Tab-separated table of C-alpha atoms in Angstrom:
chain	number	residue	atom	x	y	z
A	1	UNK	CA	-26.332	68.901	-9.512
A	2	UNK	CA	-24.707	69.806	-5.946
A	3	UNK	CA	-27.177	70.054	-3.096
A	4	UNK	CA	-28.604	72.640	-2.049
A	5	UNK	CA	-27.348	73.211	1.144
A	6	UNK	CA	-23.745	73.227	-0.711
A	7	UNK	CA	-24.938	76.220	-2.890
A	8	UNK	CA	-27.554	78.099	-0.439
A	9	UNK	CA	-26.472	77.379	2.858
A	10	UNK	CA	-27.610	79.768	5.389
A	11	UNK	CA	-24.612	82.094	5.469
A	12	UNK	CA	-24.124	85.771	6.034
A	13	UNK	CA	-25.402	88.414	3.532
A	14	UNK	CA	-21.592	88.674	2.679
A	15	UNK	CA	-20.970	85.204	1.390
A	16	UNK	CA	-24.200	84.507	0.184
A	17	UNK	CA	-24.439	82.921	-3.623
A	18	UNK	CA	-26.819	84.861	-5.842
A	19	UNK	CA	-29.206	81.659	-6.807
A	20	UNK	CA	-30.675	82.619	-10.332
A	21	UNK	CA	-26.860	83.067	-11.561
A	22	UNK	CA	-25.689	80.305	-10.155
A	23	UNK	CA	-28.849	78.177	-11.834
A	24	UNK	CA	-27.460	80.061	-15.094
A	25	UNK	CA	-24.069	78.610	-14.902
A	26	UNK	CA	-24.873	75.490	-13.955
A	27	UNK	CA	-26.963	75.226	-17.121
A	28	UNK	CA	-24.619	76.605	-19.346
A	29	UNK	CA	-21.575	74.356	-18.081
A	30	UNK	CA	-24.180	71.284	-18.759
A	31	UNK	CA	-24.387	73.122	-22.394
A	32	UNK	CA	-20.839	72.953	-22.830
A	33	UNK	CA	-19.913	69.664	-21.508
A	34	UNK	CA	-20.614	67.828	-24.592
A	35	UNK	CA	-18.563	70.736	-26.702
A	36	UNK	CA	-15.741	70.180	-24.173
A	37	UNK	CA	-15.538	66.364	-24.084
A	38	UNK	CA	-15.559	65.612	-27.619
A	39	UNK	CA	-12.338	67.338	-27.796
A	40	UNK	CA	-10.613	65.633	-25.215
A	41	UNK	CA	-7.430	63.956	-26.650
A	42	UNK	CA	-5.708	60.670	-25.683
A	43	UNK	CA	-2.696	62.021	-24.031
A	44	UNK	CA	0.308	60.398	-22.184
A	45	UNK	CA	0.948	61.410	-19.078
A	46	UNK	CA	4.441	63.746	-19.482
A	47	UNK	CA	3.721	66.559	-16.805
A	48	UNK	CA	3.036	66.452	-12.930
A	49	UNK	CA	-0.113	67.923	-11.378
A	50	UNK	CA	0.471	69.208	-7.824
A	51	UNK	CA	-2.110	69.253	-5.186
A	52	UNK	CA	-1.859	71.843	-2.059
A	53	UNK	CA	-4.156	70.085	0.793
A	54	UNK	CA	-4.406	70.334	4.402
A	55	UNK	CA	-7.369	71.573	7.049
A	56	UNK	CA	-9.250	74.573	6.135
A	57	UNK	CA	-7.679	77.526	7.290
A	58	UNK	CA	-4.617	75.595	7.519
A	59	UNK	CA	-2.746	77.877	5.013
A	60	UNK	CA	-3.476	76.091	1.764
A	61	UNK	CA	-4.699	79.462	-0.034
A	62	UNK	CA	-1.632	81.728	0.641
A	63	UNK	CA	0.920	78.647	-0.034
A	64	UNK	CA	-1.006	77.970	-3.566
A	65	UNK	CA	-0.758	81.345	-4.368
A	66	UNK	CA	2.891	81.469	-3.220
A	67	UNK	CA	3.639	79.042	-5.492
A	68	UNK	CA	2.018	80.063	-8.858
A	69	UNK	CA	3.530	83.182	-8.228
A	70	UNK	CA	7.103	82.566	-7.640
A	71	UNK	CA	7.450	79.522	-9.924
A	72	UNK	CA	5.779	78.140	-13.425
A	73	UNK	CA	2.776	76.910	-13.089
A	74	UNK	CA	-0.748	76.875	-14.341
A	75	UNK	CA	-3.206	77.342	-11.709
A	76	UNK	CA	-6.997	77.854	-11.881
A	77	UNK	CA	-7.997	81.475	-11.702
A	78	UNK	CA	-11.952	82.723	-10.794
A	79	UNK	CA	-12.253	83.078	-14.585
A	80	UNK	CA	-11.583	79.187	-15.170
A	81	UNK	CA	-13.543	77.525	-12.590
A	82	UNK	CA	-16.751	79.669	-13.773
A	83	UNK	CA	-16.846	76.558	-16.617
A	84	UNK	CA	-15.708	73.620	-14.579
A	85	UNK	CA	-17.326	71.106	-17.097
A	86	UNK	CA	-15.452	72.701	-20.003
A	87	UNK	CA	-12.238	73.938	-17.929
A	88	UNK	CA	-9.642	73.512	-21.116
A	89	UNK	CA	-12.026	75.432	-23.157
A	90	UNK	CA	-11.597	78.299	-20.159
A	91	UNK	CA	-7.906	77.641	-19.934
A	92	UNK	CA	-7.451	78.366	-23.590
A	93	UNK	CA	-9.552	81.466	-23.412
A	94	UNK	CA	-8.051	82.613	-20.142
A	95	UNK	CA	-4.150	82.384	-21.434
A	96	UNK	CA	-5.280	84.378	-24.489
A	97	UNK	CA	-7.450	87.023	-22.687
A	98	UNK	CA	-5.194	87.317	-19.237
A	99	UNK	CA	-1.974	85.878	-20.037
A	100	UNK	CA	-0.049	83.653	-17.672
A	101	UNK	CA	1.988	86.127	-15.843
A	102	UNK	CA	0.203	86.716	-12.340
A	103	UNK	CA	1.570	87.375	-8.893
A	104	UNK	CA	-0.817	87.131	-5.760
A	105	UNK	CA	-0.774	89.401	-3.117
A	106	UNK	CA	-1.201	86.599	-0.682
A	107	UNK	CA	-4.512	87.930	0.208
A	108	UNK	CA	-7.882	86.064	0.326
A	109	UNK	CA	-11.073	86.183	2.525
A	110	UNK	CA	-11.711	82.662	4.042
A	111	UNK	CA	-10.022	81.311	0.841
A	112	UNK	CA	-11.758	83.108	-1.789
A	113	UNK	CA	-10.316	85.894	-4.073
A	114	UNK	CA	-12.288	88.752	-6.112
A	115	UNK	CA	-9.829	89.173	-9.065
A	116	UNK	CA	-11.319	87.518	-12.280
A	117	UNK	CA	-7.202	85.933	-12.226
A	118	UNK	CA	-7.111	85.697	-8.572
A	119	UNK	CA	-7.172	81.538	-7.163
A	120	UNK	CA	-10.149	79.708	-7.228
A	121	UNK	CA	-10.431	76.357	-4.988
A	122	UNK	CA	-12.496	74.847	-8.153
A	123	UNK	CA	-14.441	72.831	-5.851
A	124	UNK	CA	-17.300	72.494	-8.248
A	125	UNK	CA	-15.049	70.458	-10.747
A	126	UNK	CA	-13.832	68.349	-8.240
A	127	UNK	CA	-17.353	67.531	-6.918
A	128	UNK	CA	-18.307	66.781	-10.248
A	129	UNK	CA	-15.084	64.554	-10.880
A	130	UNK	CA	-15.114	62.670	-7.906
A	131	UNK	CA	-18.612	62.330	-7.432
A	132	UNK	CA	-19.329	64.345	-4.300
A	133	UNK	CA	-22.753	65.586	-3.699
A	134	UNK	CA	-22.259	67.059	-0.674
A	135	UNK	CA	-19.389	68.025	2.011
A	136	UNK	CA	-18.791	64.827	3.925
A	137	UNK	CA	-15.454	62.618	3.337
A	138	UNK	CA	-16.547	59.186	1.191
A	139	UNK	CA	-15.704	56.007	3.203
A	140	UNK	CA	-13.318	53.590	1.441
A	141	UNK	CA	-16.218	51.568	-0.190
A	142	UNK	CA	-17.523	54.993	-1.539
A	143	UNK	CA	-14.133	55.708	-3.196
A	144	UNK	CA	-14.566	52.658	-4.995
A	145	UNK	CA	-17.127	54.258	-7.333
A	146	UNK	CA	-14.707	57.077	-8.380
A	147	UNK	CA	-14.335	57.199	-12.328
A	148	UNK	CA	-10.435	57.470	-12.248
A	149	UNK	CA	-9.737	57.032	-15.859
A	150	UNK	CA	-12.253	60.126	-16.546
A	151	UNK	CA	-10.485	61.904	-13.561
A	152	UNK	CA	-6.902	61.006	-15.298
A	153	UNK	CA	-8.394	62.233	-18.775
A	154	UNK	CA	-9.755	65.380	-17.704
A	155	UNK	CA	-6.386	66.484	-15.641
A	156	UNK	CA	-4.452	65.238	-18.641
A	157	UNK	CA	-6.084	67.981	-21.013
A	158	UNK	CA	-5.822	70.549	-18.259
A	159	UNK	CA	-1.916	69.890	-18.177
A	160	UNK	CA	-2.143	69.944	-22.074
A	161	UNK	CA	-3.757	73.082	-21.877
A	162	UNK	CA	-1.530	74.845	-19.685
A	163	UNK	CA	1.662	73.363	-21.582
A	164	UNK	CA	3.118	73.246	-18.004
A	165	UNK	CA	2.556	71.339	-14.270
A	166	UNK	CA	-0.682	72.733	-12.966
A	167	UNK	CA	-0.892	73.646	-9.055
A	168	UNK	CA	-4.586	72.421	-7.621
A	169	UNK	CA	-5.988	74.128	-4.065
A	170	UNK	CA	-7.589	70.504	-3.352
A	171	UNK	CA	-9.261	69.689	-0.289
A	172	UNK	CA	-11.117	66.410	-1.349
A	173	UNK	CA	-8.376	65.076	-3.328
A	174	UNK	CA	-6.506	64.344	-0.243
A	175	UNK	CA	-8.949	61.835	0.441
A	176	UNK	CA	-7.925	60.070	-2.524
A	177	UNK	CA	-4.007	60.497	-2.691
A	178	UNK	CA	-3.425	57.194	-3.278
A	179	UNK	CA	-6.119	56.266	-6.043
A	180	UNK	CA	-5.052	59.715	-7.414
A	181	UNK	CA	-1.444	58.765	-7.571
A	182	UNK	CA	-2.246	55.499	-9.118
A	183	UNK	CA	-4.244	57.238	-11.884
A	184	UNK	CA	-1.518	59.591	-12.723
A	185	UNK	CA	2.015	58.377	-11.380
A	186	UNK	CA	3.208	61.974	-11.699
A	187	UNK	CA	0.927	63.370	-9.252
A	188	UNK	CA	2.457	65.627	-6.315
A	189	UNK	CA	0.862	66.303	-2.860
A	190	UNK	CA	1.913	69.015	-0.572
A	191	UNK	CA	0.352	68.966	3.080
A	192	UNK	CA	0.359	71.853	5.063
A	193	UNK	CA	0.419	72.016	8.554
A	194	UNK	CA	-0.941	74.653	11.156
A	195	UNK	CA	-0.532	74.250	15.071
A	196	UNK	CA	-3.736	72.733	15.623
A	197	UNK	CA	-5.084	75.291	18.331
A	198	UNK	CA	-4.222	78.043	16.062
A	199	UNK	CA	-6.003	76.294	12.955
A	200	UNK	CA	-9.317	75.190	15.071
A	201	UNK	CA	-9.646	78.698	16.526
A	202	UNK	CA	-9.605	79.932	13.254
A	203	UNK	CA	-12.047	77.326	11.674
A	204	UNK	CA	-14.335	78.562	14.867
A	205	UNK	CA	-13.882	82.232	13.772
A	206	UNK	CA	-14.859	81.003	9.949
A	207	UNK	CA	-18.151	79.944	11.623
A	208	UNK	CA	-19.074	83.450	13.190
A	209	UNK	CA	-17.914	85.184	10.162
A	210	UNK	CA	-19.371	82.576	7.327
A	211	UNK	CA	-22.620	81.698	9.200
A	212	UNK	CA	-23.171	84.316	11.846
A	213	UNK	CA	-22.548	81.726	14.871
A	214	UNK	CA	-20.535	79.472	15.988
A	215	UNK	CA	-23.053	76.692	16.569
A	216	UNK	CA	-23.023	75.773	12.872
A	217	UNK	CA	-20.549	73.502	11.300
A	218	UNK	CA	-18.833	74.894	8.294
A	219	UNK	CA	-16.849	73.354	5.412
A	220	UNK	CA	-15.565	69.705	5.051
A	221	UNK	CA	-17.078	66.894	7.211
A	222	UNK	CA	-14.645	63.988	7.930
A	223	UNK	CA	-16.089	60.616	8.486
A	224	UNK	CA	-16.049	60.681	12.091
A	225	UNK	CA	-18.541	63.751	11.595
A	226	UNK	CA	-21.251	61.572	13.688
A	227	UNK	CA	-18.829	61.599	16.827
A	228	UNK	CA	-18.597	64.948	16.777
A	229	UNK	CA	-21.963	66.537	15.457
A	230	UNK	CA	-23.492	66.700	19.142
A	231	UNK	CA	-20.797	67.758	20.721
A	232	UNK	CA	-19.825	71.795	21.929
A	233	UNK	CA	-18.574	74.103	18.858
A	234	UNK	CA	-15.138	73.933	20.609
A	235	UNK	CA	-14.906	69.865	20.595
A	236	UNK	CA	-16.364	69.718	16.856
A	237	UNK	CA	-13.445	72.577	15.825
A	238	UNK	CA	-10.841	70.429	17.495
A	239	UNK	CA	-12.240	66.951	15.970
A	240	UNK	CA	-12.399	68.484	12.452
A	241	UNK	CA	-8.873	69.558	12.494
A	242	UNK	CA	-8.027	66.525	14.114
A	243	UNK	CA	-9.491	63.704	11.990
A	244	UNK	CA	-9.088	65.584	8.560
A	245	UNK	CA	-5.007	65.921	9.365
A	246	UNK	CA	-5.795	61.762	10.057
A	247	UNK	CA	-7.464	61.288	6.884
A	248	UNK	CA	-4.362	62.590	4.960
A	249	UNK	CA	-1.592	60.902	7.290
A	250	UNK	CA	-3.369	58.000	6.163
A	251	UNK	CA	-3.311	58.460	2.853
A	252	UNK	CA	0.414	60.004	2.274
A	253	UNK	CA	1.733	57.221	4.155
A	254	UNK	CA	0.625	54.720	1.340
A	255	UNK	CA	2.671	57.038	-0.981
A	256	UNK	CA	6.201	56.868	-1.794
A	257	UNK	CA	8.229	59.548	-0.564
A	258	UNK	CA	9.284	61.134	-4.042
A	259	UNK	CA	5.422	61.936	-4.538
A	260	UNK	CA	4.877	64.462	-1.482
A	261	UNK	CA	6.218	66.736	1.045
A	262	UNK	CA	4.629	68.152	4.336
A	263	UNK	CA	5.384	71.854	5.310
A	264	UNK	CA	4.861	73.766	8.419
A	265	UNK	CA	2.350	76.697	8.033
A	266	UNK	CA	4.814	78.836	10.035
A	267	UNK	CA	7.885	77.830	8.552
A	268	UNK	CA	6.491	78.843	5.052
A	269	UNK	CA	5.913	82.102	6.099
A	270	UNK	CA	9.148	83.042	7.293
A	271	UNK	CA	10.984	81.098	5.052
A	272	UNK	CA	9.017	81.193	1.682
A	273	UNK	CA	12.173	80.779	-0.496
A	274	UNK	CA	12.797	77.324	1.317
A	275	UNK	CA	9.287	76.073	0.661
A	276	UNK	CA	9.955	76.816	-2.803
A	277	UNK	CA	12.727	74.921	-2.943
A	278	UNK	CA	11.255	71.805	-1.575
A	279	UNK	CA	8.425	72.290	-3.592
A	280	UNK	CA	10.564	72.731	-6.848
A	281	UNK	CA	12.571	69.803	-6.293
A	282	UNK	CA	9.278	67.884	-5.258
A	283	UNK	CA	8.304	68.634	-8.939
A	284	UNK	CA	11.057	68.086	-10.837
A	285	UNK	CA	11.809	64.864	-9.686
A	286	UNK	CA	8.050	63.980	-10.989
A	287	UNK	CA	8.914	65.304	-14.360
A	288	UNK	CA	8.853	69.252	-14.224
A	289	UNK	CA	11.518	71.548	-15.435
A	290	UNK	CA	10.533	74.407	-12.863
A	291	UNK	CA	13.362	76.690	-11.819
A	292	UNK	CA	13.520	79.010	-8.806
A	293	UNK	CA	13.151	82.633	-8.854
A	294	UNK	CA	16.382	84.512	-8.864
A	295	UNK	CA	14.920	87.323	-6.430
A	296	UNK	CA	14.084	87.476	-2.912
A	297	UNK	CA	10.731	87.000	-1.176
A	298	UNK	CA	9.972	88.718	1.545
A	299	UNK	CA	8.296	86.406	4.969
A	300	UNK	CA	4.834	86.687	5.592
A	301	UNK	CA	3.269	87.718	8.737
A	302	UNK	CA	2.503	84.232	10.778
A	303	UNK	CA	-1.321	84.504	12.210
A	304	UNK	CA	-1.182	83.031	15.867
A	305	UNK	CA	-3.595	83.296	18.279
A	306	UNK	CA	-3.206	83.404	22.408
A	307	UNK	CA	-5.632	83.611	25.241
A	308	UNK	CA	-4.918	87.271	25.431
A	309	UNK	CA	-5.748	87.366	21.822
A	310	UNK	CA	-9.090	85.178	21.473
A	311	UNK	CA	-11.602	84.560	23.909
A	312	UNK	CA	-12.193	80.992	23.324
A	313	UNK	CA	-8.401	80.162	23.567
A	314	UNK	CA	-8.738	78.032	26.765
A	315	UNK	CA	-11.975	76.059	25.632
A	316	UNK	CA	-10.396	75.362	21.983
A	317	UNK	CA	-6.739	74.620	23.643
A	318	UNK	CA	-8.441	72.152	26.132
A	319	UNK	CA	-10.272	70.429	23.151
A	320	UNK	CA	-7.496	69.904	21.129
A	321	UNK	CA	-5.460	68.341	23.806
A	322	UNK	CA	-8.225	65.905	24.567
A	323	UNK	CA	-7.911	64.765	20.796
A	324	UNK	CA	-3.909	65.153	20.542
A	325	UNK	CA	-2.981	63.621	23.577
């Protein structure tokens, strides 16, 4: 079970979870889990699993939506995610009822989508698979306790259920990229990076909207959290961006260059087809047969901030410089 503060933290009314529903759906998942696992198949790895990683508010949602909207890949929608302990069963039902052909409008609210066929982060699944009980990044010693055979079995069965490569939006898995790639050699990572100041300001705005204040921590905590927790909110978000990026960098440096690419947020927005072409090549050199769309794709508005448009710009910019210098 996930810790209470993850599900029921002191969030604003707009984002507050329904405790009765959460307890019901978790009990339902526990009930379904044996049914699911009894039907898992012993499968060879034949298709790549693809993971979009990046700091919160860096463009991970937009990029994942862009990928499954224009490339023939499976993805986790809001229906499937409700059954994180029975994902294969949920995928089979979802494909039968909702079909596969959904094109996103590339919109979301703090990474969340409302439609039943909208993108879901699948966090409960990854918390379960990776043994997380809170938002803290695991140390190397803690990560050694992850059951990668269990992870590989579940992912291979998800790929089998979709019958094609699958793209996930995976914050936590980026912390364990090397171990995941060792468990499944065709694993691909797509790291999207955003200007650090814009990214940190967006995290600060997320605090305001999600928690009603900038004085409380929001989202994932790097190993260095203890160094940051007593600093100002501006230094906290700057350090959060810096250390999470550093963790992803350390992991991807351990991989073959054939298993990952790094994209810039602004480039993806301005030239989405160029980004998709790089992603297609990444997937296909790892066993996929994905084709690029024959139609053109419109560019997206680049969200940037400045001292004129954001009252906290100068303070966050100064904090960013103290880390990135």
